[in-house]
Tab-separated table of C-alpha atoms and ligand atoms in Angstrom:
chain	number	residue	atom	x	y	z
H	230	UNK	CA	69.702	233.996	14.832
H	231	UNK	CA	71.955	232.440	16.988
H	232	UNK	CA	74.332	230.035	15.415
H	233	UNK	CA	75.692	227.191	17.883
H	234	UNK	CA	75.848	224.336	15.366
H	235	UNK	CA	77.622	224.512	11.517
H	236	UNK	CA	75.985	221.997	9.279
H	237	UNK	CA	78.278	220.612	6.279
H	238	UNK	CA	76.853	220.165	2.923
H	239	UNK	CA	77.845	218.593	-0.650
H	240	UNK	CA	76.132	220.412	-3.641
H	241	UNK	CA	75.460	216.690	-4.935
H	242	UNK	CA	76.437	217.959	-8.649
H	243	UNK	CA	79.507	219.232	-10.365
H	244	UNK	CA	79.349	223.552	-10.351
H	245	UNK	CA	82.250	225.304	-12.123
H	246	UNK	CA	82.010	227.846	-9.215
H	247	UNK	CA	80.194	229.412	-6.212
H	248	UNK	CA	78.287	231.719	-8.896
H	249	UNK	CA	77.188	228.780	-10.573
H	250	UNK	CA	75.236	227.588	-7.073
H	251	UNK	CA	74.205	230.932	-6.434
H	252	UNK	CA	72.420	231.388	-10.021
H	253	UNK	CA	70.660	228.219	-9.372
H	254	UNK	CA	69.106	228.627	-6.032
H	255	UNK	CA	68.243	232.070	-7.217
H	256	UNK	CA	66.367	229.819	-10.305
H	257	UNK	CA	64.203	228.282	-7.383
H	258	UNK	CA	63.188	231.927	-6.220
H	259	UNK	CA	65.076	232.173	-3.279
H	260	UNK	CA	66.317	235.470	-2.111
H	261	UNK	CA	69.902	234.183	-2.437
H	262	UNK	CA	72.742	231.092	-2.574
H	263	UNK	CA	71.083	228.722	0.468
H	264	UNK	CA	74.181	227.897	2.023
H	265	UNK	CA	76.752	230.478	3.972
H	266	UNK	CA	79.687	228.859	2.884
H	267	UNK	CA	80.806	227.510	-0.109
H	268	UNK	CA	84.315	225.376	-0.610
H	269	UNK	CA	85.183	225.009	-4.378
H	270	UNK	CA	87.051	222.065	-5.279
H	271	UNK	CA	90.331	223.973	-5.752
H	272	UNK	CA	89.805	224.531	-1.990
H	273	UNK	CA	88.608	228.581	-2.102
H	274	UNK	CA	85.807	229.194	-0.142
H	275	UNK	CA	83.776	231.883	-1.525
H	276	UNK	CA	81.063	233.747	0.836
H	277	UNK	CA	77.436	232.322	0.229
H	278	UNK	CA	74.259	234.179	2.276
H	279	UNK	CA	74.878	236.626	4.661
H	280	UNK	CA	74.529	235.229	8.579
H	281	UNK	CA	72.519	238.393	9.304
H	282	UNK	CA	70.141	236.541	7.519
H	283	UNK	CA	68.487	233.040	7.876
H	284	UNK	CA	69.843	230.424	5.323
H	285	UNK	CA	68.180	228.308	3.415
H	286	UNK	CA	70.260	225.040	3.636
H	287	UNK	CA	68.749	222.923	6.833
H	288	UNK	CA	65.122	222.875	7.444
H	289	UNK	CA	65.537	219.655	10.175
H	290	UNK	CA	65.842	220.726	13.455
H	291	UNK	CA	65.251	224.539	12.742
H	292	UNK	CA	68.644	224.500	11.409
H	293	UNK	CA	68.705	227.857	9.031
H	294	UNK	CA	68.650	229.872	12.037
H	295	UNK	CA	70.442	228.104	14.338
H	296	UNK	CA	73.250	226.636	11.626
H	297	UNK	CA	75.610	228.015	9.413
H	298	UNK	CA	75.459	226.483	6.242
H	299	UNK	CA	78.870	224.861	4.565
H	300	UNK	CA	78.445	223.075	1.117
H	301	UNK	CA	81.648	221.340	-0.825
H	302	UNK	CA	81.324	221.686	-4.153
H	303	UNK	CA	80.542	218.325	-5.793
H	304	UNK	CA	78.739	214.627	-5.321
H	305	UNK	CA	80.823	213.704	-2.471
H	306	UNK	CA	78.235	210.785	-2.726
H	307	UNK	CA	80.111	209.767	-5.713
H	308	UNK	CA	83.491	210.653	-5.007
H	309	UNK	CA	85.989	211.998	-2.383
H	310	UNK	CA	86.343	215.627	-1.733
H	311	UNK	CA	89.566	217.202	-3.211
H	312	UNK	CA	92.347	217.288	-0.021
H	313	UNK	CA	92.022	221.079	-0.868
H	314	UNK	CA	88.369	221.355	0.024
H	315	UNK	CA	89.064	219.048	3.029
H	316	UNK	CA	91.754	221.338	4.296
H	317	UNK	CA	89.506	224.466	3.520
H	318	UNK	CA	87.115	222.665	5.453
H	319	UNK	CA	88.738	222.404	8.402
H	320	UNK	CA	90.216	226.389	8.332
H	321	UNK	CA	86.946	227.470	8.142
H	322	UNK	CA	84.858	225.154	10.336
H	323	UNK	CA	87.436	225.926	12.877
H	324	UNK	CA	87.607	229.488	12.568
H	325	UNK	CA	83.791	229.408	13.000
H	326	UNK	CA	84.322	227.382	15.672
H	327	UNK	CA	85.978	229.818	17.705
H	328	UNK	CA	84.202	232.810	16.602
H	329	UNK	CA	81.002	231.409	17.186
H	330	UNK	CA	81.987	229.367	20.178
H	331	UNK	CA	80.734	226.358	18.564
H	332	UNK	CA	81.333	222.715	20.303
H	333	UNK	CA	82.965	220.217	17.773
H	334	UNK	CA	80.093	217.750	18.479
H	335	UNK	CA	77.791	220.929	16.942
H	336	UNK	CA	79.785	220.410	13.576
H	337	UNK	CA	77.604	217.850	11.978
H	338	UNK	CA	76.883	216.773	8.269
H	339	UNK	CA	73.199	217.021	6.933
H	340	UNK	CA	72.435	214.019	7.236
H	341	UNK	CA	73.111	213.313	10.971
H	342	UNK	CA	70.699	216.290	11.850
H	343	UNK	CA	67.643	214.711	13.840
H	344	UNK	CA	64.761	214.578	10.879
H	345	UNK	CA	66.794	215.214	8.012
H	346	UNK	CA	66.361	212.572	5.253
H	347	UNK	CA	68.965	212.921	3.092
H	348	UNK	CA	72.426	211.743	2.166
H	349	UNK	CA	74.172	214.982	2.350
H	350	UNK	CA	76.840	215.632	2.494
H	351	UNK	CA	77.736	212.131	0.695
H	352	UNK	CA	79.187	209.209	1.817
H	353	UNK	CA	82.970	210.116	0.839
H	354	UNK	CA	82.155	213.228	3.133
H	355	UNK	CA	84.024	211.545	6.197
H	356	UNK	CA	81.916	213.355	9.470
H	357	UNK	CA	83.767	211.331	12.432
H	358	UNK	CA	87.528	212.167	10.136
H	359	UNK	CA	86.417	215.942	9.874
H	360	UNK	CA	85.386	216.136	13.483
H	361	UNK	CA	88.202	214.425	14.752
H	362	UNK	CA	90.761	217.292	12.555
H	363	UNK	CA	88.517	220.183	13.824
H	364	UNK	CA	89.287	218.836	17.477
H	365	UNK	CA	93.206	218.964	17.043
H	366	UNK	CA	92.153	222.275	16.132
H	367	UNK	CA	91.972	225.025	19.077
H	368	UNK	CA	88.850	226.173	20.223
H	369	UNK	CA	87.717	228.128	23.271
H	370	UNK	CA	86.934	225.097	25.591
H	371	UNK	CA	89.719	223.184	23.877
H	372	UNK	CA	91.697	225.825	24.825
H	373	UNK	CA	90.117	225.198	28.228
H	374	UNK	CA	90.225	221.806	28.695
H	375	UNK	CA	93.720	221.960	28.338
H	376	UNK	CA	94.685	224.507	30.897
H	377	UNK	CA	92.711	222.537	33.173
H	378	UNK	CA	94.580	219.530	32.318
H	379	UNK	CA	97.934	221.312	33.652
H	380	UNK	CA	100.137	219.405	35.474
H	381	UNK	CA	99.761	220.843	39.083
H	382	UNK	CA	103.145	221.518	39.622
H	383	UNK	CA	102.830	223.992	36.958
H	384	UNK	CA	102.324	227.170	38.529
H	385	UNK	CA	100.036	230.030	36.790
H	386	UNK	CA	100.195	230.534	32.665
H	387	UNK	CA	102.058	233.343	31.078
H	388	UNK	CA	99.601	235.064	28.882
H	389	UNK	CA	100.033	237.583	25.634
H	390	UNK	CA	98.172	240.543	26.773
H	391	UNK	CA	97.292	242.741	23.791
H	392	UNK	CA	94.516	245.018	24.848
H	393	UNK	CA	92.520	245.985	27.298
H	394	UNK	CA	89.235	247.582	26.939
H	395	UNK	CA	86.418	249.216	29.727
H	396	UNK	CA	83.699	247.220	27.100
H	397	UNK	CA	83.299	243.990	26.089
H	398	UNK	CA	82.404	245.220	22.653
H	399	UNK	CA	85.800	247.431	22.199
H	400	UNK	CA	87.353	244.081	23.062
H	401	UNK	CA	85.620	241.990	20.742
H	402	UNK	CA	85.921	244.366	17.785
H	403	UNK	CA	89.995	244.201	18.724
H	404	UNK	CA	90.166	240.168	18.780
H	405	UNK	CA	88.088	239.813	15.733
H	406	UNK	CA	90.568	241.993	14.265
H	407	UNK	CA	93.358	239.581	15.141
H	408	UNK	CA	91.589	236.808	14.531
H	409	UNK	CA	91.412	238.213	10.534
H	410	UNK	CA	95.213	238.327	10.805
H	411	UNK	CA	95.176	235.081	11.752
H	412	UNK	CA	95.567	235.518	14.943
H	413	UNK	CA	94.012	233.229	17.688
H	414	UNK	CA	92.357	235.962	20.641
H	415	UNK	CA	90.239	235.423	23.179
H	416	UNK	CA	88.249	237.307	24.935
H	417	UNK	CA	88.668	237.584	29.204
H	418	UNK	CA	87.229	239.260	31.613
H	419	UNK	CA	89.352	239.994	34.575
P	652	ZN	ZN1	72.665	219.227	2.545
């Protein structure tokens, strides 16, 4: 798998909890909860499938191996989201972001997914609102863009060094450890 899109979902109905979506797709036979994410209306996301395995969320455009799976609890159809489960949104798209090295134009609702004829992830699911929050947030070409947009009379960046490692591995094992903390790392090679 390599994951370089996220794909938001709705569950279109009303679950108490994640365990409530997980005992239902299980009904259907499937090896597990389809999505890898899921946001519960009091805004806790709770850990769906495992990413070491394919999901089971986004058949349209090969998109449960090359998407991770989000779903908001609910029939955002229907109704809005909670503001919890759209800030828990955005924490956790954008933290994927970054870990995955996603582009914000990858983050895209069911429905816009070439192929996929649905309504997912509901009409109160606001795709251009959630992209344009995830953008404010920093990513790594974000990040980027904005160094590049430096004033030239700005002369070199003062960077937090925390660790330096002879493999990239050592390094990313350190910087995922930040980024649990909370963190924002990235990864340079010099
Ligand atoms: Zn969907």
């Amino acid at each position: 798998m390599k994951w370089e899109y996220i794909i938001i979902h709705h569950t279109g109905a009303e679950e108490q909890d994640t365990e409530q979506v997980r005992r239902y797709h299980r009904s259907l036979g499937w090896r597990d909860i389809g999505y890898n994410y899921v946001i519960e209306k009091s805004g806790l996301v709770a850990p769906g499938r495992s990413l070491a395995i394919p999901g089971a969320h986004c058949l349209a455009g090969g998109m449960n191996t090359r998407g991770i799976g989000i779903a908001l609890i609910g029939n955002l159809e229907e109704h809005r989201p909670t503001p919890e489960q759209v800030d828990a949104l955005v924490g956790l798209a954008g933290g994927l972001m970054l870990e995955y090295q996603v582009a914000v134009e990858n983050v895209l609702g069911h429905r816009e997914v070439p192929g996929a004829a649905t309504v997912c992830p509901g009409r109160y699911l606001l795709m251009d609102d959630t992209r344009g929050n995830l953008q404010a947030h920093p990513s790594p070409t974000a990040l980027q863009n904005q160094n590049n947009a430096l004033p030239k009379t700005i002369s070199g960046l003062w960077i937090v060094q925390v660790g330096a490692f002879s493999t990239r591995e050592r390094a990313e094992q350190y910087a995922q450890k930040l980024r649990e903390q909370g963190i924002e790392a990235l990864v340079m090679k010099r």
